[in-house]
Coordinates of C-alpha atoms in Angstrom, one line a residue:
M1 CA -15.0 24.7 -15.9
K2 CA -15.0 23.6 -19.3
K3 CA -12.5 26.4 -20.5
K4 CA -10.4 25.4 -17.4
Y5 CA -9.6 21.9 -18.7
I6 CA -9.2 22.9 -22.4
Y7 CA -6.7 25.1 -20.8
I8 CA -5.0 22.3 -19.1
A9 CA -4.9 20.1 -22.0
L10 CA -3.2 22.7 -24.1
S11 CA -0.5 23.1 -21.4
L12 CA 0.3 19.9 -21.4
F13 CA 0.5 19.7 -25.1
L14 CA 2.6 22.7 -25.4
C15 CA 4.8 21.8 -22.2
A16 CA 5.2 18.1 -24.2
K17 CA 6.8 20.0 -27.1
A18 CA 10.0 20.7 -25.1
P19 CA 11.9 18.1 -23.4
A20 CA 12.7 17.9 -19.7
Q21 CA 15.7 18.9 -18.5
T22 CA 18.0 17.0 -16.0
Q23 CA 20.8 18.2 -13.7
P24 CA 22.5 15.5 -12.0
I25 CA 23.3 16.1 -8.4
N26 CA 27.0 15.9 -8.2
G27 CA 30.3 16.9 -6.2
S28 CA 30.0 17.2 -2.4
H29 CA 27.4 19.2 -0.3
T30 CA 26.7 20.1 2.9
F31 CA 23.1 20.1 4.8
A32 CA 22.6 21.5 8.2
L33 CA 19.4 23.1 10.2
G34 CA 19.7 27.0 10.2
D35 CA 17.6 28.9 12.8
E36 CA 14.7 29.6 10.2
A37 CA 15.3 27.4 7.0
F38 CA 17.4 24.6 6.4
M39 CA 21.3 25.4 4.9
L40 CA 22.2 23.7 1.8
D41 CA 25.9 24.4 0.8
G42 CA 25.7 27.0 3.5
K43 CA 22.5 28.8 1.8
P44 CA 18.9 28.7 2.7
F45 CA 17.3 25.8 1.0
Q46 CA 13.2 25.3 1.1
M47 CA 12.4 22.0 0.3
I48 CA 9.9 21.2 -2.0
S49 CA 9.3 17.5 -1.7
G50 CA 6.9 14.8 -2.9
E51 CA 6.1 11.3 -1.4
M52 CA 6.5 8.5 -4.2
H53 CA 6.9 4.7 -2.8
Y54 CA 9.3 2.6 -5.1
P55 CA 7.1 -0.7 -4.3
R56 CA 3.8 1.2 -5.4
V57 CA 5.4 2.2 -8.9
P58 CA 7.1 -0.5 -11.4
R59 CA 10.8 0.0 -11.4
A60 CA 11.1 0.7 -15.1
A61 CA 9.0 3.5 -14.3
W62 CA 10.7 5.4 -11.5
R63 CA 12.7 7.5 -13.5
S64 CA 9.4 8.9 -15.5
R65 CA 7.7 9.4 -12.4
M66 CA 10.8 11.3 -11.3
K67 CA 10.8 13.6 -14.4
M68 CA 7.4 14.7 -13.9
A69 CA 8.5 15.5 -9.9
K70 CA 10.9 17.8 -11.4
A71 CA 8.5 19.2 -13.9
M72 CA 6.0 20.2 -11.3
G73 CA 8.7 21.9 -9.7
L74 CA 9.9 19.3 -6.5
N75 CA 13.3 19.3 -5.7
T76 CA 13.3 16.3 -3.3
I77 CA 11.4 13.1 -3.1
G78 CA 10.3 11.5 0.0
T79 CA 10.1 7.7 0.3
Y80 CA 9.5 4.9 3.5
V81 CA 11.4 1.9 3.4
F82 CA 9.4 -1.3 4.0
W83 CA 10.4 -3.8 6.5
N84 CA 8.0 -6.4 4.9
V85 CA 9.1 -5.7 1.6
H86 CA 12.8 -6.2 2.4
E87 CA 12.6 -9.1 5.1
P88 CA 9.6 -10.9 4.0
Q89 CA 10.7 -14.2 6.3
K90 CA 13.2 -13.8 9.0
G91 CA 16.8 -13.4 8.1
K92 CA 16.0 -13.4 4.4
F93 CA 16.6 -10.2 3.1
S94 CA 15.8 -8.7 -0.5
F95 CA 17.0 -5.4 -1.9
S96 CA 16.7 -6.2 -5.6
G97 CA 14.5 -6.2 -8.5
E98 CA 11.5 -4.4 -7.9
D99 CA 12.8 -3.8 -4.1
D100 CA 16.0 -2.4 -5.0
I101 CA 15.7 1.0 -3.1
T102 CA 19.6 1.9 -3.6
E103 CA 18.6 2.3 -7.2
F104 CA 15.6 4.0 -6.5
V105 CA 17.6 6.9 -4.6
N106 CA 20.5 6.5 -7.3
I107 CA 18.2 7.6 -10.2
A108 CA 17.0 10.5 -8.1
K109 CA 20.3 12.0 -7.8
Q110 CA 20.8 11.5 -11.7
E111 CA 17.5 13.2 -12.1
G112 CA 18.6 16.3 -9.9
L113 CA 16.5 15.2 -6.8
W114 CA 17.2 15.1 -3.0
V115 CA 15.8 12.7 -0.9
V116 CA 14.2 12.2 2.6
L117 CA 14.5 8.8 3.8
R118 CA 11.7 7.2 6.2
P119 CA 13.1 3.8 7.2
S120 CA 10.7 4.4 10.4
P121 CA 10.5 0.9 10.5
Y122 CA 6.7 1.6 11.2
V123 CA 5.7 3.6 8.4
C124 CA 1.5 3.3 8.5
A125 CA 1.4 4.1 4.9
E126 CA -1.7 2.2 4.3
W127 CA 0.5 -0.8 3.9
E128 CA 0.1 -4.2 5.2
F129 CA 1.0 -4.3 9.2
G130 CA 2.2 -0.8 8.7
G131 CA 5.2 -2.0 7.1
Y132 CA 6.1 -4.5 9.5
P133 CA 6.5 -8.4 8.4
Y134 CA 4.1 -10.8 9.5
W135 CA 6.5 -13.2 11.2
L136 CA 7.2 -10.8 14.2
Q137 CA 4.0 -12.1 15.5
N138 CA 5.5 -15.5 15.9
E139 CA 8.2 -14.3 18.1
K140 CA 7.5 -14.9 21.5
G141 CA 6.4 -12.2 23.9
L142 CA 7.4 -9.7 20.8
V143 CA 5.9 -6.1 21.4
V144 CA 6.2 -3.8 18.3
R145 CA 7.0 -0.1 18.6
S146 CA 8.2 -1.0 22.1
K147 CA 11.5 -1.7 24.1
E148 CA 10.5 -5.3 24.4
T149 CA 13.9 -7.3 23.9
Q150 CA 12.9 -9.3 21.1
Y151 CA 11.4 -6.5 19.0
L152 CA 14.3 -4.5 19.5
K153 CA 16.8 -7.5 18.2
E154 CA 14.9 -8.0 15.1
Y155 CA 14.6 -4.0 14.5
E156 CA 18.2 -3.6 15.0
A157 CA 19.3 -6.4 12.5
Y158 CA 16.8 -5.0 9.9
I159 CA 17.9 -1.3 10.3
K160 CA 21.3 -2.4 10.0
E161 CA 20.7 -4.1 6.6
V162 CA 19.3 -0.9 5.2
G163 CA 22.3 1.2 6.8
K164 CA 24.6 -1.0 4.9
R165 CA 22.9 0.0 1.7
L166 CA 21.4 3.5 2.1
A167 CA 23.8 4.9 4.9
P168 CA 26.7 5.6 2.2
L169 CA 24.0 7.7 -0.1
Q170 CA 23.5 10.8 2.8
I171 CA 24.3 13.9 1.7
N172 CA 27.4 14.2 4.4
H173 CA 28.8 11.0 2.4
G174 CA 28.6 12.6 -1.0
G175 CA 25.0 11.3 -1.8
N176 CA 21.6 12.6 -1.9
I177 CA 19.6 11.7 1.0
L178 CA 19.2 15.1 3.0
M179 CA 17.9 13.5 6.0
V180 CA 16.5 10.6 8.0
Q181 CA 13.3 9.9 9.7
I182 CA 13.0 7.9 12.8
E183 CA 10.0 6.2 13.7
N184 CA 6.7 7.6 12.2
E185 CA 4.2 9.6 13.8
Y186 CA 4.8 7.8 17.3
G187 CA 3.0 10.7 19.4
S188 CA -0.3 9.0 17.7
Y189 CA 0.9 5.7 19.3
G190 CA 2.9 6.3 22.6
S191 CA 5.2 8.9 24.4
D192 CA 8.3 6.8 25.7
K193 CA 11.2 9.2 25.1
E194 CA 13.4 6.3 26.1
Y195 CA 12.3 4.1 23.4
L196 CA 12.6 7.0 20.8
A197 CA 16.3 7.4 22.1
I198 CA 17.1 4.0 21.5
N199 CA 15.8 4.4 17.7
Q200 CA 18.1 7.1 17.5
R201 CA 20.9 5.1 18.8
M202 CA 20.0 2.4 16.6
F203 CA 20.1 4.4 13.5
K204 CA 23.4 5.9 14.4
E205 CA 25.2 2.5 14.5
A206 CA 23.4 1.4 11.3
G207 CA 25.4 4.4 10.0
F208 CA 22.8 7.3 9.7
D209 CA 24.8 10.1 11.3
G210 CA 23.4 12.9 8.9
L211 CA 20.2 14.8 10.1
L212 CA 17.8 12.6 12.0
Y213 CA 14.2 14.2 12.7
T214 CA 10.9 13.0 14.0
C215 CA 7.4 13.5 12.5
D216 CA 3.9 14.0 13.9
P217 CA 0.4 15.3 13.5
A218 CA 0.1 18.8 15.2
A219 CA -1.9 17.4 18.6
D220 CA 0.6 14.3 19.2
L221 CA 4.1 16.1 18.3
V222 CA 4.9 16.7 22.0
A223 CA 4.4 13.0 22.5
G224 CA 6.3 11.8 19.3
H225 CA 9.4 14.4 19.3
L226 CA 12.9 13.4 20.9
P227 CA 14.1 16.5 22.5
G228 CA 17.6 17.2 20.4
L229 CA 16.4 16.2 17.1
M230 CA 14.2 18.5 14.7
P231 CA 10.5 18.3 14.8
A232 CA 8.3 18.1 12.0
V233 CA 4.6 18.2 11.7
N234 CA 1.9 16.4 9.5
G235 CA -1.3 17.8 8.6
L236 CA -1.1 21.3 9.5
D237 CA -0.6 24.0 7.0
D238 CA -1.5 27.3 8.9
P239 CA 2.1 29.0 8.5
A240 CA 1.8 30.9 11.9
K241 CA 0.8 27.7 13.6
V242 CA 3.3 25.7 12.0
K243 CA 6.3 27.8 13.2
T244 CA 4.8 28.4 16.7
L245 CA 4.5 24.8 17.5
I246 CA 7.9 23.8 15.6
R247 CA 9.4 26.6 17.7
E248 CA 7.8 25.4 21.0
N249 CA 9.7 22.3 20.8
H250 CA 12.9 23.2 19.5
N251 CA 14.6 25.4 21.3
G252 CA 12.4 28.6 19.8
K253 CA 14.2 27.8 16.4
G254 CA 13.2 26.2 13.2
P255 CA 13.5 25.0 10.4
F256 CA 10.0 24.7 9.7
Y257 CA 9.1 21.4 7.6
I258 CA 5.6 19.9 7.0
A259 CA 6.7 16.3 6.9
E260 CA 3.4 15.3 5.4
W261 CA 0.9 18.1 3.7
Y262 CA -2.3 16.2 2.5
P263 CA -3.5 17.7 -0.8
A264 CA -5.8 14.3 -1.0
W265 CA -6.7 11.2 0.8
F266 CA -6.8 7.3 0.3
D267 CA -9.8 5.0 -0.4
W268 CA -11.0 1.7 1.4
W269 CA -13.5 -1.0 -0.1
G270 CA -17.1 -0.3 0.0
T271 CA -16.9 4.0 0.3
T272 CA -17.2 6.9 -1.8
H273 CA -14.0 7.6 -3.6
H274 CA -12.3 10.6 -2.0
T275 CA -11.2 13.7 -3.8
V276 CA -9.9 17.0 -3.0
P277 CA -10.5 20.3 -5.4
A278 CA -7.2 21.6 -6.4
K279 CA -8.5 24.9 -5.9
D280 CA -9.0 24.2 -2.3
Y281 CA -5.4 23.5 -1.7
A282 CA -3.3 25.7 -4.2
S283 CA -3.9 28.7 -2.2
K284 CA -2.9 26.6 0.7
L285 CA 0.4 25.7 -0.8
D286 CA 0.7 29.2 -1.9
G287 CA 0.7 30.4 1.8
V288 CA 3.0 28.0 3.0
L289 CA 5.6 28.6 0.3
G290 CA 5.5 32.4 0.6
A291 CA 6.0 31.8 4.6
G292 CA 9.5 29.9 3.6
I293 CA 8.1 26.6 5.0
S294 CA 9.4 23.5 3.8
I295 CA 6.9 20.6 2.6
N296 CA 6.4 17.1 1.7
M297 CA 3.2 16.0 0.2
Y298 CA 2.1 13.2 0.6
M299 CA 1.0 11.8 -2.0
F300 CA 2.9 13.2 -4.9
H301 CA 2.2 10.3 -6.8
G302 CA 0.8 7.1 -5.0
G303 CA 0.5 4.5 -7.6
T304 CA -0.6 1.0 -6.8
T305 CA -0.7 -1.1 -3.6
R306 CA -0.3 -4.2 -5.6
G307 CA -0.1 -8.1 -4.4
F308 CA -1.6 -8.5 -1.1
M309 CA 0.1 -5.4 0.4
N310 CA -3.3 -3.0 1.4
G311 CA -3.2 -2.3 4.9
A312 CA -6.5 -1.6 6.8
N313 CA -7.8 0.7 9.6
Y314 CA -9.9 -0.4 12.6
K315 CA -12.2 1.5 14.6
E316 CA -14.4 0.4 17.1
T317 CA -17.4 2.3 15.9
T318 CA -17.1 1.6 12.3
A319 CA -15.0 -1.7 12.1
F320 CA -12.6 -2.8 9.8
E321 CA -11.6 -0.8 7.0
P322 CA -9.5 -2.7 4.2
Q323 CA -8.0 -0.5 1.8
I324 CA -8.4 -0.6 -1.8
S325 CA -5.7 -1.4 -4.3
S326 CA -5.3 1.7 -6.2
Y327 CA -3.2 3.9 -4.1
D328 CA -4.2 6.8 -6.8
Y329 CA -4.8 9.3 -4.0
D330 CA -6.5 11.8 -6.0
A331 CA -2.8 13.0 -6.2
P332 CA -1.1 15.8 -8.5
L333 CA 0.3 12.8 -10.7
D334 CA -2.5 9.7 -11.1
E335 CA -1.9 6.3 -10.3
A336 CA -0.5 5.7 -14.1
G337 CA 2.1 8.7 -13.5
N338 CA 0.0 11.1 -15.8
A339 CA -0.1 14.9 -14.8
T340 CA -3.6 15.9 -13.3
P341 CA -5.3 19.3 -12.8
K342 CA -3.9 19.4 -9.3
F343 CA -0.5 19.0 -11.0
M344 CA -1.0 22.0 -13.1
A345 CA -2.4 24.2 -10.3
F346 CA 0.3 22.9 -7.6
R347 CA 3.3 23.7 -10.9
E348 CA 1.9 27.1 -11.3
V349 CA 2.0 28.0 -7.6
I350 CA 5.5 26.6 -7.3
E351 CA 7.0 28.2 -10.3
K352 CA 5.6 31.9 -8.4
H353 CA 8.3 31.3 -5.9
L354 CA 11.3 30.2 -8.1
P355 CA 14.0 32.0 -7.7
A356 CA 14.6 35.1 -10.2
G357 CA 15.5 33.1 -13.7
K358 CA 14.8 29.9 -12.8
K359 CA 12.4 27.7 -15.1
L360 CA 10.8 24.6 -14.4
P361 CA 11.2 21.5 -16.8
A362 CA 8.4 21.2 -19.6
V363 CA 5.9 18.8 -18.5
P364 CA 6.3 15.2 -20.1
A365 CA 3.5 14.3 -22.3
A366 CA 0.8 12.1 -20.9
K367 CA 1.2 8.0 -21.5
P368 CA -0.6 6.6 -23.8
T369 CA -3.6 4.2 -23.5
V370 CA -4.9 1.0 -25.1
S371 CA -7.8 -0.4 -25.1
V372 CA -8.2 -4.3 -25.3
P373 CA -10.8 -5.9 -26.7
A374 CA -12.7 -8.6 -25.0
F375 CA -11.2 -11.9 -24.7
K376 CA -12.0 -15.4 -23.1
L377 CA -9.9 -16.5 -20.5
T378 CA -10.0 -20.2 -21.9
Q379 CA -8.6 -22.3 -19.0
Q380 CA -9.6 -23.1 -15.6
A381 CA -8.2 -24.2 -12.5
V382 CA -11.0 -24.7 -9.8
L383 CA -9.2 -24.1 -6.4
L384 CA -10.6 -26.8 -4.7
S385 CA -8.9 -29.1 -7.3
N386 CA -5.4 -27.6 -6.9
L387 CA -5.0 -27.8 -3.0
P388 CA -1.5 -28.4 -1.4
A389 CA -0.7 -31.0 1.4
A390 CA -3.3 -30.5 4.6
V391 CA -1.8 -29.2 7.9
K392 CA -4.0 -31.2 10.6
N393 CA -5.2 -30.1 13.7
A394 CA -7.8 -30.3 15.9
T395 CA -8.9 -26.5 16.2
P396 CA -8.3 -24.0 13.3
L397 CA -4.9 -22.7 12.9
T398 CA -4.2 -18.8 11.9
F399 CA -2.0 -17.9 9.1
E400 CA 0.6 -17.1 11.6
D401 CA 0.6 -20.8 13.1
L402 CA 1.1 -21.6 9.2
N403 CA 3.6 -19.5 9.0
Q404 CA 1.6 -18.2 5.5
D405 CA 1.9 -14.1 5.2
Y406 CA -1.0 -13.3 2.7
G407 CA -3.5 -14.8 0.6
Y408 CA -5.7 -17.3 2.0
V409 CA -6.4 -20.6 3.7
L410 CA -8.8 -23.1 3.1
Y411 CA -10.2 -24.7 6.4
R412 CA -11.9 -27.8 5.7
T413 CA -13.7 -30.7 8.5
K414 CA -16.3 -32.9 8.0
L415 CA -19.8 -33.4 10.1
T416 CA -22.8 -35.2 9.9
G417 CA -25.6 -33.6 7.8
G418 CA -29.5 -33.8 7.9
K419 CA -29.7 -30.7 10.4
S420 CA -30.2 -27.1 10.6
G421 CA -28.4 -24.4 12.6
L422 CA -26.1 -21.3 12.8
L423 CA -22.4 -21.6 11.9
K424 CA -20.5 -19.3 13.7
L425 CA -17.0 -18.3 12.9
T426 CA -15.6 -16.7 16.2
D427 CA -13.4 -13.7 15.1
L428 CA -13.1 -14.2 11.8
R429 CA -10.2 -12.3 10.0
D430 CA -11.5 -11.4 7.7
Y431 CA -13.3 -12.7 4.7
A432 CA -14.9 -16.2 4.3
V433 CA -16.6 -17.8 1.6
V434 CA -18.8 -20.9 2.9
M435 CA -18.5 -24.2 0.9
V436 CA -21.0 -27.3 1.7
N437 CA -19.7 -30.5 -0.4
G438 CA -17.8 -28.0 -2.8
K439 CA -20.4 -25.8 -3.6
M440 CA -20.8 -22.0 -2.6
I441 CA -23.5 -21.3 0.2
G442 CA -22.6 -17.9 1.3
T443 CA -20.2 -15.3 2.4
L444 CA -19.0 -13.8 5.9
D445 CA -17.2 -10.1 5.7
R446 CA -15.6 -8.5 8.9
R447 CA -16.0 -5.3 7.4
L448 CA -19.9 -6.1 7.9
K449 CA -19.1 -7.7 11.6
Q450 CA -20.6 -10.9 10.0
D451 CA -19.4 -14.0 11.6
G452 CA -22.4 -16.4 11.4
M453 CA -24.8 -18.0 9.0
E454 CA -28.0 -20.3 9.2
V455 CA -27.0 -23.0 7.4
N456 CA -29.4 -26.5 6.2
L457 CA -27.3 -29.4 5.8
P458 CA -27.8 -32.2 3.6
K459 CA -28.1 -35.5 4.8
G460 CA -25.0 -37.9 5.2
E461 CA -21.4 -37.3 5.9
V462 CA -21.1 -33.5 4.9
T463 CA -17.7 -31.6 3.9
L464 CA -17.8 -28.0 5.2
D465 CA -14.9 -25.5 3.4
L466 CA -14.0 -22.1 4.8
L467 CA -11.9 -20.4 2.2
V468 CA -10.8 -17.4 4.3
E469 CA -8.8 -14.1 3.0
N470 CA -6.6 -11.9 4.7
M471 CA -7.8 -8.5 3.5
G472 CA -4.8 -6.7 5.1
R473 CA -3.6 -6.5 8.5
I474 CA -3.8 -3.4 10.5
N475 CA -1.9 -0.3 9.6
F476 CA -2.7 2.2 12.4
G477 CA -3.5 2.6 16.2
K478 CA -3.6 0.3 19.0
F479 CA -4.7 -2.9 17.3
L480 CA -1.3 -3.3 15.4
L481 CA -0.9 -5.8 18.5
Q482 CA -3.9 -7.8 17.5
N483 CA -3.4 -8.9 13.7
K484 CA -3.6 -12.5 13.4
K485 CA -5.2 -13.6 10.2
G486 CA -7.7 -16.5 9.7
I487 CA -10.2 -18.1 11.8
T488 CA -8.3 -16.9 15.1
E489 CA -10.5 -18.9 17.8
N490 CA -12.9 -21.4 16.7
V491 CA -15.9 -22.6 14.7
S492 CA -19.2 -23.9 15.8
F493 CA -22.5 -25.2 14.3
A494 CA -26.0 -25.6 16.2
G495 CA -23.8 -24.5 19.6
N496 CA -21.3 -27.4 19.1
E497 CA -17.6 -26.5 18.6
L498 CA -16.7 -28.3 15.2
K499 CA -13.2 -30.2 15.5
G500 CA -10.7 -32.1 13.3
W501 CA -9.5 -29.4 10.6
Q502 CA -7.3 -29.5 7.8
M503 CA -5.9 -26.2 6.8
Y504 CA -4.6 -25.6 3.0
S505 CA -2.5 -22.7 3.1
L506 CA -3.1 -20.6 -0.6
P507 CA -0.4 -17.8 -0.2
F508 CA -0.7 -16.9 -4.4
A509 CA 3.0 -15.6 -4.1
D510 CA 2.8 -16.7 -7.7
T511 CA 0.4 -19.1 -9.7
K512 CA 3.1 -21.6 -11.5
A513 CA 1.8 -24.4 -9.2
L514 CA -1.8 -24.5 -10.4
K515 CA -3.0 -27.2 -13.2
F516 CA -5.0 -25.7 -15.5
T517 CA -7.7 -27.4 -17.8
A518 CA -9.9 -26.1 -20.9
A519 CA -12.5 -24.3 -19.1
T520 CA -15.7 -26.3 -20.0
G521 CA -17.9 -24.1 -18.1
K522 CA -19.0 -27.6 -16.2
N523 CA -19.4 -26.8 -12.7
S524 CA -17.4 -23.7 -13.0
N525 CA -20.4 -21.8 -10.7
E526 CA -20.0 -23.7 -7.9
S527 CA -16.9 -22.8 -6.2
P528 CA -14.0 -20.2 -6.2
V529 CA -11.8 -20.6 -9.6
V530 CA -8.4 -19.7 -11.3
R531 CA -8.8 -18.5 -14.7
K532 CA -6.3 -17.9 -17.7
G533 CA -5.9 -16.4 -21.0
S534 CA -3.9 -14.3 -23.1
F535 CA -4.4 -11.0 -25.4
T536 CA -2.1 -9.4 -28.2
L537 CA -0.6 -6.3 -28.4
S538 CA 0.9 -4.6 -31.5
N539 CA 1.6 -1.4 -29.6
V540 CA 2.3 -1.7 -25.9
A541 CA 0.6 0.8 -23.8
D542 CA -1.2 1.3 -20.5
T543 CA -4.4 -0.1 -20.0
Y544 CA -7.0 -0.5 -17.1
F545 CA -8.9 -4.1 -17.0
D546 CA -12.4 -3.6 -16.5
M547 CA -13.5 -5.7 -13.4
E548 CA -17.1 -4.3 -13.1
S549 CA -19.0 -7.7 -14.0
W550 CA -16.7 -9.9 -11.7
G551 CA -17.0 -10.4 -8.2
K552 CA -14.0 -10.6 -5.8
G553 CA -10.5 -11.5 -6.6
V554 CA -7.0 -10.9 -7.7
V555 CA -5.2 -10.2 -10.9
W556 CA -1.9 -11.4 -12.4
V557 CA -0.5 -10.3 -15.7
N558 CA 2.5 -12.0 -17.2
G559 CA 3.7 -13.2 -13.7
H560 CA 3.2 -9.7 -11.7
N561 CA 0.2 -9.5 -9.3
L562 CA -1.8 -6.2 -10.4
G563 CA -3.7 -6.3 -7.0
K564 CA -7.4 -6.8 -5.9
Y565 CA -10.7 -5.9 -7.4
W566 CA -13.8 -6.1 -5.8
G567 CA -17.5 -5.3 -6.9
I568 CA -18.3 -2.9 -4.3
G569 CA -16.2 -0.6 -5.5
P570 CA -15.7 2.2 -5.5
Q571 CA -12.4 0.9 -7.6
Q572 CA -13.7 -1.1 -10.8
T573 CA -10.7 -1.3 -12.9
V574 CA -7.2 -2.8 -12.4
Y575 CA -4.4 -0.6 -13.6
V576 CA -1.8 -2.6 -15.9
P577 CA 1.3 -0.7 -16.7
A578 CA 2.8 -0.7 -20.1
E579 CA 6.1 -1.5 -18.5
W580 CA 5.2 -5.0 -17.9
L581 CA 3.3 -5.8 -21.3
K582 CA 4.9 -6.6 -24.3
K583 CA 4.4 -6.9 -27.9
G584 CA 2.6 -10.2 -29.1
A585 CA 0.8 -12.3 -26.2
N586 CA 0.0 -11.5 -22.5
E587 CA -0.9 -13.8 -19.9
V588 CA -3.4 -12.8 -17.8
V589 CA -4.7 -15.0 -14.6
V590 CA -7.8 -14.3 -12.4
L591 CA -8.4 -15.5 -9.5
E592 CA -12.3 -15.2 -8.9
L593 CA -13.9 -16.1 -5.7
L594 CA -17.6 -15.3 -6.1
K595 CA -18.5 -15.1 -9.9
P596 CA -16.4 -18.2 -11.2
E597 CA -18.8 -18.3 -14.0
Q598 CA -17.2 -15.1 -15.5
T599 CA -14.6 -15.9 -18.5
E600 CA -14.5 -12.2 -20.2
L601 CA -12.1 -9.6 -19.9
Q602 CA -11.4 -6.3 -21.4
G603 CA -8.9 -3.3 -20.9
I604 CA -10.2 0.0 -21.2
Q605 CA -8.4 3.5 -21.6
K606 CA -9.2 5.3 -18.2
P607 CA -9.3 4.1 -14.9
V608 CA -13.0 3.9 -12.6
L609 CA -12.4 4.7 -9.5
D610 CA -15.4 6.2 -8.1
K611 CA -18.3 3.9 -8.6
L612 CA -19.8 1.9 -5.8
G613 CA -21.6 -1.3 -6.6
K614 CA -23.9 -4.0 -4.7
P615 CA -21.9 -6.9 -3.0
T616 CA -22.5 -10.2 -4.4
I617 CA -24.8 -12.1 -1.7
L618 CA -24.9 -16.1 -2.1
K619 CA -28.6 -16.5 -1.0
I620 CA -28.0 -20.7 -1.2
S621 CA -28.4 -21.8 2.5
A622 CA -28.9 -25.3 1.7
V623 CA -27.3 -27.9 -0.2
K624 CA -29.2 -31.6 -2.0

């Protein structure tokens, strides 16, 4: 095993000596379906694609990641288009800055890469609400993934905005987008061919007049395929089975395309880090390519699900499974964009199947990393002292009722103390920090099917605060229709429903409105707090904040939300990309829910993505 890693390290070093070669895609081209293969400019073309999502990679790093794709032997990049990224609020579209997918596609063209576009508009992707914007749930009667009128109206408005920007980049218009996927694994959800035909029509009306296709897992392909379009299969890599299945659903013909080939998997909070040995999949890749089958590996590069955009799975047997912020995915390219042993193994396989005389570009050198010595977060903003104006209602309101997308809502009411009883939050979604008179007394976690705790209230008038976190809307399955967040029903104490609530929206879109003071430590261990500090760099490079001694929260650096951390693991570090750092002082802000006494942070040179920890348990149940 040691020899293997020495060989890989030596390969990376030697390959780094020569610069990567770039040949942009220029001129006009044609792309069509042959009976057995794709036809590019009239010649058979085997697509070797890798999935990479633009919102999971800093814009400034898109090009370097694509150079890595070329170096592994990919000729195509696959990406979803994320509705909730581009229309975060109804009618308000964003396609600039970090959301500039047009630039993402153009950079791919400059780097000599074709693109497979997946606007869907449902994406799954371990992404919040499967890519749907939260506000769809506020449209009366709207039912996603259906022929319901309001849904189709909003869907059409969105896909036309996407079409304005991306339809001109299709290959039949001189661009590098080879083909476009409608819906996404629809067969795992439904089987309405009329609904799929409506998708096809809307895509065409939005300007997507090139090659359209559907993709589904093997077991669901018949249900999710629209006759007349090319079917693609997900999660199947037995060449004979792939060809048989596609022929059966495509008039006995190809081409043969595995739209999602899984050389790895994703993680969720509180479970072991998922890894798949490279040797187990290099041979499968060899077999698929040798059979002339085109693939899109999911993922080639996962990156990071930053901010509050992680999704969640929900299974009635295992309950709620929110995904972690790292989307490293054990992919060939790691979270920071560096080649892994899997990258080198796959590169070796792909090289075997290159046309005679063709060579792959050199592998770019691994990115440098830097350690950041421990530094203090010297300012604090106690959350309960930084509340916005309240919304009042007799009963608790959901995030959606408050027109709030992500983050947190603080629910507050007053009651007469001197009593003991069960505090119960009916249908909590998803995590609550319980406070009495400003002091934390416990937590409730939907993952663990916790919705209540015994509480001893002090005498007199008592203020009850419930800080509720949206841990990610469900992104797969029938529960897409049950995705409202917050306290979705009611709260009771000792069997009596509590009324008279004040709701404080805390979406944490940024931290600019917070009022910071010097961190004195006084009362810092009693309620959630936001801490701020800075560290200095003489040389800018990637680093990883070590969050293992912290509890649960979110980290920002220089205004960029890096994602969530939680001591239960398996992710114990937060990736800090060099692209968002600078020489000199760099500002760090940390929202800490469970261990507000923490004030120290450091950056280490390697990620820790495989260490489970014990949950922080607040055992106090009484306040004097």
